[in-house]
Amino acid sequence: FSLFFVERKIALKGFILLNLILLNWAVLATFSRATWAALSVGSIVFFALLGRRQTVSKNVIRTVVVLVFVGGVFLWQAGFLEGPFARIRSLWETHFFSLNHRWQYWTACVRAITVRPWGWGLGTMSIILTPFRIHSDRFVIDYAHNEFLQIGVDLGVLGMVWLLAFAFFFFRRAFAFIKDPNQDRTRTIIGAGFLALGVALFLTSQVDFPLRIHATSFVFAAFLAMSA
């Protein structure tokens, strides 16, 4: 979205829009409800920041929102969204089975951290978590589905404090950058995009493990470098 708004050439705007459509389709294909929700919140944050700073006219933002809505209705009527809707319906059809399992993971992690607040060591979760788990025969737990608790098990309470301080520092600097009246339009829009992506990653990491996947973690490292 940031590149779409800062680019002035129509041909390049069209190319960026095509890539946005393909990327959003790829996101839908992941069937990850947490990713859908986090990216939706991130998009709202992005447009709210642009509207608040009046970097992009509200008419343009409204037009984009309407186009997204109309496109969504078209895909829904054409039957392309039946899979994602079925994935969402499965939440209550399975009596929130996935959320209940996550609650068990988080409870077990809290117990493990309480027993050893200085941490169990990197990569030990699948080995040490079994005695702390409420009974579940779904699969062996390799990840906590919560980045703070994962770091807590690996590196202890100090690791959790460090991660919280890092998140606070990142968002504090990001908001300060966007609010700076001396920033030009292009840098403000790009900054809003990085901040919105940071929000999406932060939210996803509370219920899933995107940063534990190698491909995503490499992208996250590049994201941090470019947003520095």
mmCIF file of C-alpha atoms in Angstrom:
data_model
loop_
_atom_site.group_PDB
_atom_site.id
_atom_site.type_symbol
_atom_site.label_atom_id
_atom_site.label_comp_id
_atom_site.label_asym_id
_atom_site.label_seq_id
_atom_site.Cartn_x
_atom_site.Cartn_y
_atom_site.Cartn_z
ATOM 1 C CA PHE A 1 0.000 0.000 0.000
ATOM 2 C CA SER A 2 2.815 2.407 0.829
ATOM 3 C CA LEU A 3 4.501 1.897 -2.539
ATOM 4 C CA PHE A 4 1.153 2.273 -4.319
ATOM 5 C CA PHE A 5 0.543 5.666 -2.724
ATOM 6 C CA VAL A 6 4.037 7.076 -3.207
ATOM 7 C CA GLU A 7 4.496 5.926 -6.807
ATOM 8 C CA ARG A 8 3.482 8.540 -9.400
ATOM 9 C CA LYS A 9 3.747 6.577 -12.652
ATOM 10 C CA ILE A 10 0.468 4.950 -13.647
ATOM 11 C CA ALA A 11 2.134 1.861 -15.142
ATOM 12 C CA LEU A 12 4.080 1.175 -11.960
ATOM 13 C CA LYS A 13 0.989 1.806 -9.840
ATOM 14 C CA GLY A 14 -0.823 -0.837 -11.873
ATOM 15 C CA PHE A 15 2.064 -3.281 -11.422
ATOM 16 C CA ILE A 16 2.098 -2.673 -7.664
ATOM 17 C CA LEU A 17 -1.683 -3.115 -7.498
ATOM 18 C CA LEU A 18 -1.403 -6.439 -9.336
ATOM 19 C CA ASN A 19 1.208 -7.604 -6.826
ATOM 20 C CA LEU A 20 -1.034 -6.504 -3.947
ATOM 21 C CA ILE A 21 -3.871 -8.599 -5.342
ATOM 22 C CA LEU A 22 -1.589 -11.630 -5.716
ATOM 23 C CA LEU A 23 -0.145 -11.182 -2.234
ATOM 24 C CA ASN A 24 -3.589 -10.902 -0.665
ATOM 25 C CA TRP A 25 -4.694 -14.007 -2.516
ATOM 26 C CA ALA A 26 -1.614 -15.820 -1.183
ATOM 27 C CA VAL A 27 -2.501 -14.681 2.344
ATOM 28 C CA LEU A 28 -6.028 -16.054 1.927
ATOM 29 C CA ALA A 29 -4.533 -19.338 0.713
ATOM 30 C CA THR A 30 -2.610 -19.755 3.988
ATOM 31 C CA PHE A 31 -5.922 -20.390 5.786
ATOM 32 C CA SER A 32 -4.389 -18.682 8.826
ATOM 33 C CA ARG A 33 -7.139 -16.879 10.704
ATOM 34 C CA ALA A 34 -4.614 -15.108 12.927
ATOM 35 C CA THR A 35 -2.804 -13.735 9.868
ATOM 36 C CA TRP A 36 -6.062 -12.522 8.324
ATOM 37 C CA ALA A 37 -7.092 -10.734 11.507
ATOM 38 C CA ALA A 38 -3.647 -9.211 12.119
ATOM 39 C CA LEU A 39 -3.282 -7.912 8.551
ATOM 40 C CA SER A 40 -6.793 -6.462 8.719
ATOM 41 C CA VAL A 41 -5.910 -4.576 11.895
ATOM 42 C CA GLY A 42 -2.596 -3.492 10.359
ATOM 43 C CA SER A 43 -4.412 -2.142 7.285
ATOM 44 C CA ILE A 44 -6.812 -0.183 9.495
ATOM 45 C CA VAL A 45 -3.859 1.281 11.396
ATOM 46 C CA PHE A 46 -2.150 2.216 8.123
ATOM 47 C CA PHE A 47 -5.133 4.084 6.686
ATOM 48 C CA ALA A 48 -5.924 5.682 10.052
ATOM 49 C CA LEU A 49 -2.384 7.082 10.250
ATOM 50 C CA LEU A 50 -2.536 8.446 6.704
ATOM 51 C CA GLY A 51 -5.918 10.013 7.336
ATOM 52 C CA ARG A 52 -4.829 11.523 10.622
ATOM 53 C CA ARG A 53 -1.711 13.070 9.095
ATOM 54 C CA GLN A 54 -3.662 14.010 5.954
ATOM 55 C CA THR A 55 -0.782 12.578 3.935
ATOM 56 C CA VAL A 56 -3.291 11.012 1.564
ATOM 57 C CA SER A 57 -6.663 12.643 0.982
ATOM 58 C CA LYS A 58 -9.601 11.025 2.721
ATOM 59 C CA ASN A 59 -11.392 10.726 -0.616
ATOM 60 C CA VAL A 60 -8.575 8.510 -1.913
ATOM 61 C CA ILE A 61 -8.704 6.380 1.229
ATOM 62 C CA ARG A 62 -12.491 6.038 0.934
ATOM 63 C CA THR A 63 -12.109 5.039 -2.712
ATOM 64 C CA VAL A 64 -9.585 2.330 -1.835
ATOM 65 C CA VAL A 65 -11.839 1.000 0.947
ATOM 66 C CA VAL A 66 -14.848 0.909 -1.387
ATOM 67 C CA LEU A 67 -12.834 -0.883 -4.089
ATOM 68 C CA VAL A 68 -11.624 -3.480 -1.586
ATOM 69 C CA PHE A 69 -15.197 -3.975 -0.363
ATOM 70 C CA VAL A 70 -16.590 -4.310 -3.895
ATOM 71 C CA GLY A 71 -13.781 -6.716 -4.822
ATOM 72 C CA GLY A 72 -14.527 -8.790 -1.731
ATOM 73 C CA VAL A 73 -18.235 -8.956 -2.584
ATOM 74 C CA PHE A 74 -17.365 -10.041 -6.135
ATOM 75 C CA LEU A 75 -15.065 -12.816 -4.913
ATOM 76 C CA TRP A 76 -17.696 -13.913 -2.399
ATOM 77 C CA GLN A 77 -20.449 -14.081 -5.014
ATOM 78 C CA ALA A 78 -18.109 -15.948 -7.377
ATOM 79 C CA GLY A 79 -17.477 -18.568 -4.683
ATOM 80 C CA PHE A 80 -13.772 -17.856 -4.250
ATOM 81 C CA LEU A 81 -14.152 -17.028 -0.555
ATOM 82 C CA GLU A 82 -16.002 -20.168 0.477
ATOM 83 C CA GLY A 83 -12.787 -21.756 1.787
ATOM 84 C CA PRO A 84 -11.826 -18.791 4.017
ATOM 85 C CA PHE A 85 -15.424 -18.454 5.281
ATOM 86 C CA ALA A 86 -15.491 -22.158 6.096
ATOM 87 C CA ARG A 87 -12.223 -21.731 7.960
ATOM 88 C CA ILE A 88 -13.751 -18.923 10.046
ATOM 89 C CA ARG A 89 -16.971 -20.875 10.687
ATOM 90 C CA SER A 90 -14.918 -23.790 11.953
ATOM 91 C CA LEU A 91 -14.086 -21.726 15.049
ATOM 92 C CA TRP A 92 -17.536 -22.097 16.590
ATOM 93 C CA GLU A 93 -18.399 -25.323 14.778
ATOM 94 C CA THR A 94 -15.494 -26.987 16.644
ATOM 95 C CA HIS A 95 -16.348 -25.112 19.858
ATOM 96 C CA PHE A 96 -13.172 -23.033 19.549
ATOM 97 C CA PHE A 97 -10.991 -26.142 19.547
ATOM 98 C CA SER A 98 -7.918 -24.254 18.290
ATOM 99 C CA LEU A 99 -8.211 -21.515 20.916
ATOM 100 C CA ASN A 100 -8.634 -24.077 23.699
ATOM 101 C CA HIS A 101 -5.446 -25.832 22.627
ATOM 102 C CA ARG A 102 -3.579 -22.542 22.548
ATOM 103 C CA TRP A 103 -4.800 -21.831 26.054
ATOM 104 C CA GLN A 104 -3.300 -25.168 27.129
ATOM 105 C CA TYR A 105 0.024 -24.268 25.503
ATOM 106 C CA TRP A 106 0.110 -20.886 27.221
ATOM 107 C CA THR A 107 -0.808 -22.366 30.604
ATOM 108 C CA ALA A 108 1.959 -24.951 30.286
ATOM 109 C CA CYS A 109 4.472 -22.245 29.325
ATOM 110 C CA VAL A 110 3.547 -20.144 32.354
ATOM 111 C CA ARG A 111 4.077 -23.178 34.578
ATOM 112 C CA ALA A 112 7.462 -23.887 32.996
ATOM 113 C CA ILE A 113 8.554 -20.250 33.426
ATOM 114 C CA THR A 114 7.412 -20.286 37.065
ATOM 115 C CA VAL A 115 9.511 -23.384 37.780
ATOM 116 C CA ARG A 116 12.608 -21.999 36.043
ATOM 117 C CA PRO A 117 12.342 -18.200 35.650
ATOM 118 C CA TRP A 118 15.896 -17.917 34.275
ATOM 119 C CA GLY A 119 14.927 -20.023 31.249
ATOM 120 C CA TRP A 120 15.348 -23.580 29.993
ATOM 121 C CA GLY A 121 17.575 -22.810 27.026
ATOM 122 C CA LEU A 122 16.997 -22.142 23.343
ATOM 123 C CA GLY A 123 15.112 -24.827 21.430
ATOM 124 C CA THR A 124 14.192 -26.931 24.467
ATOM 125 C CA MET A 125 10.417 -26.367 24.482
ATOM 126 C CA SER A 126 9.396 -29.647 22.812
ATOM 127 C CA ILE A 127 11.554 -31.529 25.323
ATOM 128 C CA ILE A 128 10.704 -29.869 28.622
ATOM 129 C CA LEU A 129 7.069 -28.798 28.155
ATOM 130 C CA THR A 130 5.395 -32.227 28.424
ATOM 131 C CA PRO A 131 5.322 -32.397 32.273
ATOM 132 C CA PHE A 132 3.672 -28.969 32.413
ATOM 133 C CA ARG A 133 0.943 -29.630 29.867
ATOM 134 C CA ILE A 134 -2.719 -30.202 30.408
ATOM 135 C CA HIS A 135 -3.503 -33.442 28.592
ATOM 136 C CA SER A 136 -3.600 -33.002 24.825
ATOM 137 C CA ASP A 137 -2.968 -35.662 22.200
ATOM 138 C CA ARG A 138 -3.078 -33.330 19.196
ATOM 139 C CA PHE A 139 0.667 -33.161 18.495
ATOM 140 C CA VAL A 140 4.041 -32.497 20.076
ATOM 141 C CA ILE A 141 4.406 -28.819 20.936
ATOM 142 C CA ASP A 142 7.417 -27.174 19.322
ATOM 143 C CA TYR A 143 6.182 -23.591 19.661
ATOM 144 C CA ALA A 144 4.211 -21.710 22.284
ATOM 145 C CA HIS A 145 2.029 -19.862 19.751
ATOM 146 C CA ASN A 146 2.971 -16.733 21.674
ATOM 147 C CA GLU A 147 6.346 -15.068 21.153
ATOM 148 C CA PHE A 148 6.581 -13.643 24.681
ATOM 149 C CA LEU A 149 5.918 -17.014 26.290
ATOM 150 C CA GLN A 150 8.282 -18.731 23.839
ATOM 151 C CA ILE A 151 11.068 -16.341 24.848
ATOM 152 C CA GLY A 152 10.064 -16.816 28.497
ATOM 153 C CA VAL A 153 10.568 -20.577 28.269
ATOM 154 C CA ASP A 154 13.832 -20.216 26.322
ATOM 155 C CA LEU A 155 15.455 -17.223 28.020
ATOM 156 C CA GLY A 156 13.423 -16.680 31.155
ATOM 157 C CA VAL A 157 11.794 -13.577 32.586
ATOM 158 C CA LEU A 158 14.700 -11.345 31.545
ATOM 159 C CA GLY A 159 14.179 -12.443 27.938
ATOM 160 C CA MET A 160 10.508 -11.483 28.156
ATOM 161 C CA VAL A 161 11.426 -8.101 29.609
ATOM 162 C CA TRP A 162 13.943 -7.535 26.817
ATOM 163 C CA LEU A 163 11.378 -8.421 24.138
ATOM 164 C CA LEU A 164 8.786 -6.122 25.707
ATOM 165 C CA ALA A 165 11.333 -3.294 25.851
ATOM 166 C CA PHE A 166 12.228 -3.890 22.200
ATOM 167 C CA ALA A 167 8.553 -3.718 21.129
ATOM 168 C CA PHE A 168 8.037 -0.549 23.186
ATOM 169 C CA PHE A 169 11.143 1.066 21.684
ATOM 170 C CA PHE A 170 10.139 0.135 18.122
ATOM 171 C CA PHE A 171 6.576 1.456 18.319
ATOM 172 C CA ARG A 172 7.621 4.565 20.248
ATOM 173 C CA ARG A 173 10.195 5.477 17.604
ATOM 174 C CA ALA A 174 7.814 4.606 14.774
ATOM 175 C CA PHE A 175 5.038 6.846 16.074
ATOM 176 C CA ALA A 176 7.525 9.653 16.707
ATOM 177 C CA PHE A 177 8.817 9.326 13.134
ATOM 178 C CA ILE A 178 5.347 9.566 11.617
ATOM 179 C CA LYS A 179 4.305 12.482 13.830
ATOM 180 C CA ASP A 180 7.447 14.457 12.954
ATOM 181 C CA PRO A 181 6.242 17.492 10.937
ATOM 182 C CA ASN A 182 9.622 17.722 9.211
ATOM 183 C CA GLN A 183 9.185 14.401 7.409
ATOM 184 C CA ASP A 184 8.161 14.638 3.765
ATOM 185 C CA ARG A 185 5.120 12.877 2.333
ATOM 186 C CA THR A 186 6.976 9.872 0.916
ATOM 187 C CA ARG A 187 8.877 9.075 4.131
ATOM 188 C CA THR A 188 5.708 9.466 6.187
ATOM 189 C CA ILE A 189 3.761 7.027 4.004
ATOM 190 C CA ILE A 190 6.599 4.490 4.003
ATOM 191 C CA GLY A 191 6.940 4.896 7.781
ATOM 192 C CA ALA A 192 3.214 4.307 8.241
ATOM 193 C CA GLY A 193 3.537 1.113 6.209
ATOM 194 C CA PHE A 194 6.367 -0.176 8.387
ATOM 195 C CA LEU A 195 4.459 0.699 11.555
ATOM 196 C CA ALA A 196 1.300 -1.044 10.316
ATOM 197 C CA LEU A 197 3.320 -4.125 9.354
ATOM 198 C CA GLY A 198 4.926 -4.077 12.799
ATOM 199 C CA VAL A 199 1.463 -4.043 14.398
ATOM 200 C CA ALA A 200 0.371 -6.981 12.238
ATOM 201 C CA LEU A 201 3.485 -9.015 13.103
ATOM 202 C CA PHE A 202 3.147 -8.191 16.797
ATOM 203 C CA LEU A 203 -0.489 -9.325 16.888
ATOM 204 C CA THR A 204 0.144 -12.506 14.895
ATOM 205 C CA SER A 205 3.028 -13.411 17.189
ATOM 206 C CA GLN A 206 0.690 -13.452 20.194
ATOM 207 C CA VAL A 207 -1.324 -16.400 18.868
ATOM 208 C CA ASP A 208 1.021 -18.026 16.349
ATOM 209 C CA PHE A 209 4.732 -18.446 15.552
ATOM 210 C CA PRO A 210 5.520 -16.487 12.339
ATOM 211 C CA LEU A 211 8.976 -15.467 13.541
ATOM 212 C CA ARG A 212 9.887 -19.116 14.135
ATOM 213 C CA ILE A 213 9.526 -19.940 10.439
ATOM 214 C CA HIS A 214 12.844 -19.393 8.649
ATOM 215 C CA ALA A 215 11.399 -17.643 5.598
ATOM 216 C CA THR A 216 9.384 -15.230 7.739
ATOM 217 C CA SER A 217 12.236 -14.581 10.157
ATOM 218 C CA PHE A 218 14.549 -13.600 7.281
ATOM 219 C CA VAL A 219 11.911 -11.174 6.003
ATOM 220 C CA PHE A 220 11.515 -9.854 9.572
ATOM 221 C CA ALA A 221 15.272 -9.228 9.798
ATOM 222 C CA ALA A 222 15.122 -7.276 6.534
ATOM 223 C CA PHE A 223 12.069 -5.427 7.824
ATOM 224 C CA LEU A 224 13.948 -4.335 10.952
ATOM 225 C CA ALA A 225 16.962 -3.242 8.919
ATOM 226 C CA MET A 226 14.873 -1.119 6.547
ATOM 227 C CA SER A 227 12.811 0.405 9.358
ATOM 228 C CA ALA A 228 15.871 1.379 11.420
#
